[in-house]
């Protein structure tokens, strides 16, 4: 009986593998038939561990002096809200006339519009122009970003930036999910008012689409302004079939060339037969990889700890803008202004440049910012701190915050199982351990620095 069950499982696995192979082959056929290019020496592959990825079937010679074009996806194959605009940019496939989602144009955020379009195209099945592409996208059961974690998986993230609080509604996971759900509810309301049958536009389907865009899209800011910002608004995500099949590796020598929205990807290093061929999506720490893509990299040379500070008084912000014009470019306090990234000694940069080596883990702007905030606070109390005391005071404040942040994670140790029970937990643990290691190293350095005073 056990052997029969094993044989049955093997047969099911083989059947799924065959179906996956058919889907991948159909994707390549559709892609090339509609103007896409994929180097014939490359194979689209799938495995449960690596998802859809690209492998060289034979050696590819390439160098920085002689890069090799691997893939080209025309703008006409991309998928985004541009497809349902009344007058899309040249090269974009127009769908407004046939899409119910066109009712949402100008009524919901552009990110939500893109997600609803992807939902619609999936619901269309084989009638969708993008059917072959959508058939190869991960399904709900494959999702590994924290928005899909069960409670037992989220335990590994408690106290981290991703899941700061045990109170679900206060966690980063639930805040993002709540934002997406509000977008979905508003879109469904508008569609229903327009007479569209919204029964199949479920919350789970929308969450799937939002996750696809967050994990596989490319930002429009990499294109020429005429293509990327038709409405003079901020950058937005687009899906580029097949280009998104290349997994990420930091350090991979990759060149992107955008010609009126057509995406060309070349490599400037050789690949051997049987090797996976990677894209390079710029340096990414494990927090960004986990929340955006659902995986982490062991001993990630790009890993960092994000520290957020509160909004300073307006007078302090004005001072900071004059002192650090590149860091604080906006006249208004922006979310990005509040976040600073701390680095361990294993970071590929080695840390930040300081006259004092023990401060190498801290961005100089963070020390200067907290110093300015403390100086303002002391002056409000009638106390004037001498300039040479501001740096250690700022470092002490940073150390205090780091210690609280560290304890906020460690307090959940006793509730965790001895080892991760699945891949979601394994990656969450990898992220958690990396955050703790960076904090512990920096805390020791800062304490050593402060012991001098």
Short mmCIF file of C-alpha atoms in Angstrom, two decimals:
data_model
loop_
_atom_site.label_atom_id
_atom_site.label_comp_id
_atom_site.label_asym_id
_atom_site.label_seq_id
_atom_site.Cartn_x
_atom_site.Cartn_y
_atom_site.Cartn_z
CA UNK A 1 0.00 0.00 0.00
CA UNK A 2 2.84 2.39 0.88
CA UNK A 3 4.51 1.66 -2.44
CA UNK A 4 1.23 2.26 -4.27
CA UNK A 5 0.89 5.64 -2.54
CA UNK A 6 4.47 6.53 -3.40
CA UNK A 7 3.92 5.55 -7.02
CA UNK A 8 0.73 7.62 -7.10
CA UNK A 9 2.55 10.66 -5.64
CA UNK A 10 5.32 10.26 -8.20
CA UNK A 11 2.79 10.06 -11.01
CA UNK A 12 1.03 13.20 -9.78
CA UNK A 13 4.37 15.00 -9.53
CA UNK A 14 5.33 13.92 -13.03
CA UNK A 15 1.97 15.07 -14.33
CA UNK A 16 2.36 18.48 -12.72
CA UNK A 17 5.88 18.74 -14.13
CA UNK A 18 4.63 17.89 -17.61
CA UNK A 19 1.84 20.47 -17.34
CA UNK A 20 4.32 23.08 -16.14
CA UNK A 21 6.58 22.29 -19.08
CA UNK A 22 3.69 22.71 -21.51
CA UNK A 23 2.81 26.08 -19.96
CA UNK A 24 6.40 27.31 -20.19
CA UNK A 25 6.69 26.20 -23.81
CA UNK A 26 3.40 27.94 -24.61
CA UNK A 27 4.70 31.12 -22.96
CA UNK A 28 7.82 31.11 -25.10
CA UNK A 29 5.80 30.48 -28.26
CA UNK A 30 3.41 33.34 -27.46
CA UNK A 31 6.27 35.64 -26.50
CA UNK A 32 8.28 35.18 -29.69
CA UNK A 33 5.18 35.19 -31.92
CA UNK A 34 4.32 38.65 -30.61
CA UNK A 35 7.67 40.35 -31.06
CA UNK A 36 9.55 39.12 -28.01
CA UNK A 37 13.08 37.74 -28.21
CA UNK A 38 14.75 35.14 -25.99
CA UNK A 39 18.24 33.92 -26.88
CA UNK A 40 17.87 30.39 -28.33
CA UNK A 41 20.66 29.24 -25.98
CA UNK A 42 18.39 29.96 -23.03
CA UNK A 43 15.75 27.66 -21.56
CA UNK A 44 12.80 28.69 -19.43
CA UNK A 45 12.67 26.28 -16.51
CA UNK A 46 10.62 25.66 -13.38
CA UNK A 47 11.37 24.08 -10.02
CA UNK A 48 9.55 24.35 -6.68
CA UNK A 49 12.71 25.78 -5.09
CA UNK A 50 13.55 28.41 -7.71
CA UNK A 51 10.19 28.99 -9.36
CA UNK A 52 10.33 29.96 -12.99
CA UNK A 53 13.93 30.71 -13.96
CA UNK A 54 16.32 30.79 -16.90
CA UNK A 55 19.16 28.35 -17.62
CA UNK A 56 21.79 28.39 -20.37
CA UNK A 57 21.48 25.25 -22.51
CA UNK A 58 24.87 25.99 -24.07
CA UNK A 59 27.73 28.36 -23.29
CA UNK A 60 27.18 32.08 -23.83
CA UNK A 61 30.21 34.26 -24.49
CA UNK A 62 29.85 37.81 -23.20
CA UNK A 63 31.96 40.53 -21.64
CA UNK A 64 31.72 44.20 -20.69
CA UNK A 65 33.24 45.07 -24.07
CA UNK A 66 30.97 42.67 -25.95
CA UNK A 67 27.67 42.15 -24.07
CA UNK A 68 25.19 39.56 -25.32
CA UNK A 69 21.51 40.41 -25.81
CA UNK A 70 19.51 37.76 -23.96
CA UNK A 71 15.93 38.99 -23.93
CA UNK A 72 13.77 41.72 -25.39
CA UNK A 73 10.17 42.37 -24.43
CA UNK A 74 8.33 45.00 -26.48
CA UNK A 75 6.13 47.51 -24.72
CA UNK A 76 3.18 45.96 -26.57
CA UNK A 77 3.45 42.86 -24.34
CA UNK A 78 3.61 44.78 -21.07
CA UNK A 79 0.63 44.84 -18.71
CA UNK A 80 -0.35 47.83 -16.60
CA UNK A 81 -3.08 50.45 -16.23
CA UNK A 82 -1.75 52.00 -19.45
CA UNK A 83 -3.57 49.27 -21.38
CA UNK A 84 -6.98 50.64 -20.38
CA UNK A 85 -6.25 54.35 -20.75
CA UNK A 86 -8.42 56.06 -23.36
CA UNK A 87 -5.30 57.20 -25.23
CA UNK A 88 -2.39 54.96 -24.17
CA UNK A 89 1.20 55.83 -25.15
CA UNK A 90 2.43 54.62 -28.53
CA UNK A 91 3.32 50.94 -28.45
CA UNK A 92 1.00 50.00 -25.58
CA UNK A 93 -1.66 47.40 -26.41
CA UNK A 94 -5.04 49.19 -26.17
CA UNK A 95 -7.73 47.33 -24.21
CA UNK A 96 -10.10 50.08 -23.08
CA UNK A 97 -12.82 49.19 -25.60
CA UNK A 98 -13.10 45.58 -24.44
CA UNK A 99 -12.22 45.86 -20.75
CA UNK A 100 -14.72 46.36 -17.94
CA UNK A 101 -11.81 47.66 -15.88
CA UNK A 102 -11.81 50.79 -18.06
CA UNK A 103 -14.68 51.99 -15.82
CA UNK A 104 -12.06 52.49 -13.10
CA UNK A 105 -9.88 54.93 -15.04
CA UNK A 106 -9.68 58.17 -13.10
CA UNK A 107 -11.76 56.68 -10.27
CA UNK A 108 -9.15 54.61 -8.42
CA UNK A 109 -5.40 54.76 -7.91
CA UNK A 110 -3.29 53.65 -10.84
CA UNK A 111 -1.78 50.78 -8.84
CA UNK A 112 -5.27 49.47 -8.11
CA UNK A 113 -6.26 49.86 -11.75
CA UNK A 114 -3.31 47.70 -12.81
CA UNK A 115 -4.25 45.03 -10.27
CA UNK A 116 -7.88 44.95 -11.42
CA UNK A 117 -6.72 44.59 -15.02
CA UNK A 118 -4.58 41.59 -14.08
CA UNK A 119 -7.56 40.10 -12.20
CA UNK A 120 -9.77 40.59 -15.25
CA UNK A 121 -7.25 39.01 -17.61
CA UNK A 122 -6.88 35.98 -15.35
CA UNK A 123 -10.66 35.58 -15.20
CA UNK A 124 -10.80 35.68 -19.00
CA UNK A 125 -8.69 32.52 -19.14
CA UNK A 126 -7.68 31.54 -22.67
CA UNK A 127 -9.58 34.54 -24.09
CA UNK A 128 -6.99 36.90 -22.65
CA UNK A 129 -4.17 38.14 -24.87
CA UNK A 130 -1.84 37.47 -21.90
CA UNK A 131 -3.24 33.96 -21.22
CA UNK A 132 0.07 32.16 -21.81
CA UNK A 133 1.87 34.58 -19.50
CA UNK A 134 -0.71 34.46 -16.74
CA UNK A 135 -0.77 30.64 -16.85
CA UNK A 136 2.89 30.67 -15.76
CA UNK A 137 2.49 33.15 -12.91
CA UNK A 138 2.62 31.75 -9.36
CA UNK A 139 -0.77 30.93 -7.87
CA UNK A 140 -2.07 31.73 -4.41
CA UNK A 141 -0.67 28.52 -2.92
CA UNK A 142 2.80 29.46 -4.18
CA UNK A 143 2.91 32.91 -2.58
CA UNK A 144 5.70 33.32 -0.03
CA UNK A 145 5.57 37.02 0.90
CA UNK A 146 4.42 37.83 4.46
CA UNK A 147 0.97 38.91 3.25
CA UNK A 148 0.28 35.19 2.75
CA UNK A 149 1.81 33.93 6.00
CA UNK A 150 -0.26 31.93 8.46
CA UNK A 151 -0.15 33.03 12.11
CA UNK A 152 2.41 30.34 12.91
CA UNK A 153 4.67 31.71 10.15
CA UNK A 154 4.28 35.30 11.35
CA UNK A 155 5.66 34.34 14.76
CA UNK A 156 9.13 34.41 13.20
CA UNK A 157 8.63 38.05 12.23
CA UNK A 158 7.28 39.44 15.51
CA UNK A 159 9.21 42.51 16.63
CA UNK A 160 10.88 43.05 13.26
CA UNK A 161 10.12 45.96 10.95
CA UNK A 162 7.86 43.65 8.96
CA UNK A 163 5.68 42.69 11.94
CA UNK A 164 6.43 45.11 14.77
CA UNK A 165 3.46 44.34 16.96
CA UNK A 166 1.57 41.26 18.08
CA UNK A 167 -1.55 43.36 17.54
CA UNK A 168 -2.38 42.43 13.95
CA UNK A 169 -3.89 45.78 13.01
CA UNK A 170 -0.67 47.58 13.99
CA UNK A 171 1.71 45.31 12.09
CA UNK A 172 3.38 46.28 8.84
CA UNK A 173 1.88 43.19 7.24
CA UNK A 174 -1.67 44.19 8.13
CA UNK A 175 -1.14 47.83 7.25
CA UNK A 176 -0.08 46.90 3.71
CA UNK A 177 -2.86 44.33 3.44
CA UNK A 178 -5.32 46.92 4.72
CA UNK A 179 -4.21 49.41 2.07
CA UNK A 180 -4.69 46.82 -0.67
CA UNK A 181 -8.07 45.79 0.73
CA UNK A 182 -9.26 49.40 0.73
CA UNK A 183 -8.21 49.65 -2.93
CA UNK A 184 -10.11 46.46 -3.74
CA UNK A 185 -13.27 47.58 -1.93
CA UNK A 186 -13.30 50.92 -3.72
CA UNK A 187 -12.69 49.31 -7.11
CA UNK A 188 -15.45 46.76 -6.58
CA UNK A 189 -17.82 49.54 -5.54
CA UNK A 190 -17.09 51.54 -8.72
CA UNK A 191 -17.39 48.49 -10.97
CA UNK A 192 -20.67 47.45 -9.36
CA UNK A 193 -22.07 50.95 -9.81
CA UNK A 194 -21.14 50.71 -13.50
CA UNK A 195 -23.17 47.51 -13.84
CA UNK A 196 -20.22 45.10 -13.89
CA UNK A 197 -20.71 41.65 -12.34
CA UNK A 198 -18.13 41.74 -9.54
CA UNK A 199 -18.77 38.31 -8.01
CA UNK A 200 -15.51 36.86 -9.31
CA UNK A 201 -13.42 39.88 -8.34
CA UNK A 202 -12.73 38.42 -4.91
CA UNK A 203 -10.43 39.82 -2.26
CA UNK A 204 -8.12 36.81 -2.58
CA UNK A 205 -7.84 37.33 -6.35
CA UNK A 206 -7.00 41.00 -5.85
CA UNK A 207 -4.43 40.16 -3.17
CA UNK A 208 -2.86 37.71 -5.64
CA UNK A 209 -2.67 40.43 -8.32
CA UNK A 210 -1.21 42.97 -5.90
CA UNK A 211 1.42 40.43 -4.85
CA UNK A 212 2.30 39.70 -8.48
CA UNK A 213 2.84 43.40 -9.14
CA UNK A 214 4.88 43.88 -5.97
CA UNK A 215 7.14 40.91 -6.73
CA UNK A 216 7.51 40.86 -10.53
CA UNK A 217 7.02 44.37 -11.88
CA UNK A 218 9.46 46.97 -13.13
CA UNK A 219 9.19 50.66 -12.22
CA UNK A 220 8.30 53.08 -15.00
CA UNK A 221 11.02 55.49 -13.89
CA UNK A 222 13.57 53.40 -15.81
CA UNK A 223 11.96 54.51 -19.10
CA UNK A 224 12.01 57.81 -20.94
CA UNK A 225 9.66 60.40 -19.36
CA UNK A 226 7.38 60.37 -22.40
CA UNK A 227 6.54 56.73 -21.78
CA UNK A 228 6.75 56.50 -18.01
CA UNK A 229 4.85 59.56 -16.93
CA UNK A 230 1.98 60.16 -19.36
CA UNK A 231 0.00 61.96 -16.68
CA UNK A 232 2.92 63.75 -15.03
CA UNK A 233 2.52 61.58 -11.94
CA UNK A 234 4.83 59.34 -9.94
CA UNK A 235 6.48 56.16 -11.15
CA UNK A 236 4.25 53.10 -11.49
CA UNK A 237 4.80 49.35 -11.98
CA UNK A 238 4.54 47.40 -15.24
CA UNK A 239 4.71 43.67 -15.86
CA UNK A 240 7.11 42.56 -18.59
CA UNK A 241 6.55 38.90 -19.54
CA UNK A 242 9.61 36.60 -19.67
CA UNK A 243 11.99 39.36 -18.54
CA UNK A 244 10.50 38.74 -15.10
CA UNK A 245 11.53 35.06 -15.31
CA UNK A 246 15.18 35.86 -14.56
CA UNK A 247 15.92 35.48 -10.86
CA UNK A 248 17.96 38.06 -8.95
CA UNK A 249 21.65 37.82 -8.08
CA UNK A 250 23.52 40.76 -6.64
CA UNK A 251 26.65 41.40 -8.66
CA UNK A 252 25.35 39.85 -11.88
CA UNK A 253 26.70 41.93 -14.76
CA UNK A 254 23.49 42.90 -16.52
CA UNK A 255 22.65 45.79 -18.82
CA UNK A 256 19.15 47.19 -19.30
CA UNK A 257 18.33 49.22 -22.37
CA UNK A 258 14.95 50.90 -22.67
CA UNK A 259 13.96 52.11 -26.12
CA UNK A 260 10.52 53.77 -26.02
CA UNK A 261 9.42 51.26 -23.41
CA UNK A 262 10.84 48.15 -25.12
CA UNK A 263 12.87 46.29 -22.49
CA UNK A 264 16.20 44.83 -23.63
CA UNK A 265 18.32 42.82 -21.21
CA UNK A 266 21.94 41.93 -21.97
CA UNK A 267 24.68 40.25 -19.95
CA UNK A 268 28.30 41.39 -19.75
CA UNK A 269 29.72 38.15 -18.36
CA UNK A 270 29.86 34.60 -19.76
CA UNK A 271 27.49 31.79 -18.78
CA UNK A 272 28.33 28.10 -18.92
CA UNK A 273 26.00 25.38 -20.13
CA UNK A 274 23.67 24.30 -17.34
CA UNK A 275 24.13 27.48 -15.30
CA UNK A 276 21.24 29.65 -14.22
CA UNK A 277 21.34 33.09 -15.82
CA UNK A 278 20.39 35.96 -13.52
CA UNK A 279 19.13 39.50 -13.66
CA UNK A 280 20.33 42.11 -11.17
CA UNK A 281 17.65 44.22 -9.53
CA UNK A 282 20.19 46.37 -7.63
CA UNK A 283 21.37 45.83 -4.04
CA UNK A 284 18.53 44.50 -1.89
CA UNK A 285 18.59 43.58 1.77
CA UNK A 286 16.67 40.60 3.08
CA UNK A 287 13.83 42.77 4.38
CA UNK A 288 13.12 44.04 0.88
CA UNK A 289 13.59 40.58 -0.63
CA UNK A 290 11.23 38.94 1.87
CA UNK A 291 8.45 41.52 1.62
CA UNK A 292 8.77 42.04 -2.12
CA UNK A 293 9.70 38.61 -3.43
CA UNK A 294 9.17 36.05 -0.68
CA UNK A 295 12.73 34.83 -0.19
CA UNK A 296 16.00 35.79 1.52
CA UNK A 297 19.67 35.31 0.67
CA UNK A 298 21.94 33.60 3.21
CA UNK A 299 24.76 35.90 4.36
CA UNK A 300 23.33 38.62 2.11
CA UNK A 301 26.10 41.20 1.44
CA UNK A 302 23.41 43.86 0.95
CA UNK A 303 21.59 43.28 4.24
CA UNK A 304 20.76 46.31 6.38
CA UNK A 305 18.60 47.30 9.35
CA UNK A 306 16.08 50.06 8.67
CA UNK A 307 15.60 52.55 11.50
CA UNK A 308 12.73 55.03 11.37
CA UNK A 309 12.67 58.34 13.23
CA UNK A 310 9.77 60.65 13.94
CA UNK A 311 9.12 63.93 12.15
CA UNK A 312 11.31 66.69 13.59
CA UNK A 313 10.11 70.25 14.29
CA UNK A 314 9.85 72.42 11.17
CA UNK A 315 12.83 74.55 12.20
CA UNK A 316 14.97 71.42 12.55
CA UNK A 317 13.79 70.14 9.17
CA UNK A 318 14.79 73.46 7.59
CA UNK A 319 18.23 73.16 9.18
CA UNK A 320 18.59 69.58 7.95
CA UNK A 321 17.67 70.60 4.40
CA UNK A 322 20.48 73.15 4.38
CA UNK A 323 22.93 70.72 5.96
CA UNK A 324 22.02 67.63 3.90
CA UNK A 325 20.33 68.94 0.72
CA UNK A 326 20.52 65.61 -1.12
CA UNK A 327 19.12 63.60 1.80
CA UNK A 328 16.29 66.04 2.56
CA UNK A 329 15.42 67.39 -0.89
CA UNK A 330 11.69 67.96 -0.31
CA UNK A 331 10.25 70.98 1.47
CA UNK A 332 7.79 68.57 3.08
CA UNK A 333 8.81 65.77 5.44
CA UNK A 334 8.55 62.60 3.37
CA UNK A 335 8.31 58.97 4.48
CA UNK A 336 11.70 58.28 2.90
CA UNK A 337 13.23 61.06 5.03
CA UNK A 338 12.34 59.13 8.16
CA UNK A 339 14.19 55.91 7.27
CA UNK A 340 17.92 55.32 7.72
CA UNK A 341 19.79 52.10 6.96
CA UNK A 342 22.34 50.64 9.37
CA UNK A 343 25.03 48.29 8.06
CA UNK A 344 27.06 45.47 9.54
CA UNK A 345 30.74 44.97 8.75
CA UNK A 346 29.81 42.19 6.30
CA UNK A 347 27.92 44.66 4.10
CA UNK A 348 29.49 44.87 0.65
CA UNK A 349 30.34 48.54 1.33
CA UNK A 350 31.93 47.77 4.69
CA UNK A 351 29.76 50.47 6.21
CA UNK A 352 29.82 54.26 6.14
CA UNK A 353 32.79 56.62 6.06
CA UNK A 354 33.54 58.17 9.46
CA UNK A 355 36.60 59.66 11.11
CA UNK A 356 35.63 57.39 14.03
CA UNK A 357 35.77 53.72 12.86
CA UNK A 358 33.38 52.55 15.60
CA UNK A 359 30.58 54.55 13.98
CA UNK A 360 30.95 52.85 10.57
CA UNK A 361 27.55 51.13 10.91
CA UNK A 362 25.61 54.41 11.12
CA UNK A 363 24.76 56.81 8.27
CA UNK A 364 26.41 60.17 9.07
CA UNK A 365 23.07 61.86 8.31
CA UNK A 366 21.39 59.83 11.06
CA UNK A 367 23.86 61.04 13.66
CA UNK A 368 23.55 64.61 12.39
CA UNK A 369 19.76 64.44 12.32
CA UNK A 370 19.39 63.13 15.86
CA UNK A 371 22.03 65.61 17.02
CA UNK A 372 19.99 68.47 15.54
CA UNK A 373 16.78 67.15 17.14
CA UNK A 374 18.47 66.81 20.54
CA UNK A 375 20.03 70.27 20.25
CA UNK A 376 16.59 71.75 19.54
CA UNK A 377 15.06 69.85 22.46
CA UNK A 378 17.75 71.01 24.89
CA UNK A 379 17.40 74.63 23.75
CA UNK A 380 13.64 74.44 24.32
CA UNK A 381 14.47 73.53 27.92
CA UNK A 382 16.94 76.39 28.26
CA UNK A 383 19.98 74.13 28.04
CA UNK A 384 22.71 74.68 25.45
CA UNK A 385 24.75 71.56 24.77
CA UNK A 386 28.29 72.13 23.57
CA UNK A 387 28.85 71.04 19.98
CA UNK A 388 31.38 68.33 20.80
CA UNK A 389 28.83 66.71 23.12
CA UNK A 390 26.13 66.44 20.46
CA UNK A 391 27.65 63.48 18.61
CA UNK A 392 27.92 61.19 21.68
CA UNK A 393 24.45 62.30 22.77
CA UNK A 394 23.08 61.34 19.36
CA UNK A 395 24.95 58.03 19.41
CA UNK A 396 23.57 57.29 22.87
CA UNK A 397 20.03 57.95 21.60
CA UNK A 398 20.62 55.62 18.65
CA UNK A 399 21.99 52.91 20.93
CA UNK A 400 18.94 53.21 23.17
CA UNK A 401 16.62 52.80 20.17
CA UNK A 402 18.62 49.86 18.87
CA UNK A 403 18.51 48.14 22.25
CA UNK A 404 14.72 48.53 22.37
CA UNK A 405 14.43 47.30 18.79
CA UNK A 406 16.64 44.30 19.58
CA UNK A 407 14.64 43.43 22.69
CA UNK A 408 11.41 43.83 20.73
CA UNK A 409 12.50 40.87 18.60
CA UNK A 410 14.16 38.78 21.31
CA UNK A 411 11.12 38.86 23.58
CA UNK A 412 9.41 36.34 21.30
CA UNK A 413 12.23 33.76 21.37
CA UNK A 414 10.43 31.40 23.75
CA UNK A 415 7.37 31.19 21.51
CA UNK A 416 9.30 29.99 18.46
CA UNK A 417 9.75 26.33 17.56
CA UNK A 418 13.30 24.97 17.66
CA UNK A 419 13.53 25.02 13.87
CA UNK A 420 11.47 26.44 10.98
CA UNK A 421 8.71 24.12 9.79
CA UNK A 422 8.42 25.34 6.17
CA UNK A 423 10.10 27.61 3.61
CA UNK A 424 8.18 30.69 4.74
CA UNK A 425 9.46 30.22 8.26
CA UNK A 426 12.96 29.40 7.01
CA UNK A 427 13.21 32.67 5.11
CA UNK A 428 11.59 34.61 7.97
CA UNK A 429 14.20 33.16 10.36
CA UNK A 430 16.98 34.08 7.93
CA UNK A 431 15.73 37.67 7.88
CA UNK A 432 15.23 37.76 11.66
CA UNK A 433 18.68 36.34 12.42
CA UNK A 434 20.32 38.79 10.03
CA UNK A 435 18.61 41.76 11.68
CA UNK A 436 19.70 40.63 15.13
CA UNK A 437 23.29 40.01 14.04
CA UNK A 438 23.64 43.48 12.50
CA UNK A 439 22.10 45.16 15.53
CA UNK A 440 24.26 43.23 17.99
CA UNK A 441 27.45 44.13 16.15
CA UNK A 442 26.56 47.82 15.90
CA UNK A 443 25.37 47.98 19.52
CA UNK A 444 28.73 46.59 20.69
CA UNK A 445 30.60 49.16 18.59
CA UNK A 446 28.49 52.05 19.84
CA UNK A 447 28.90 50.99 23.46
CA UNK A 448 32.67 50.80 22.96
CA UNK A 449 32.58 54.31 21.52
CA UNK A 450 30.47 55.69 24.39
CA UNK A 451 32.66 54.07 27.04
CA UNK A 452 35.28 56.69 26.22
CA UNK A 453 33.13 59.50 27.56
#
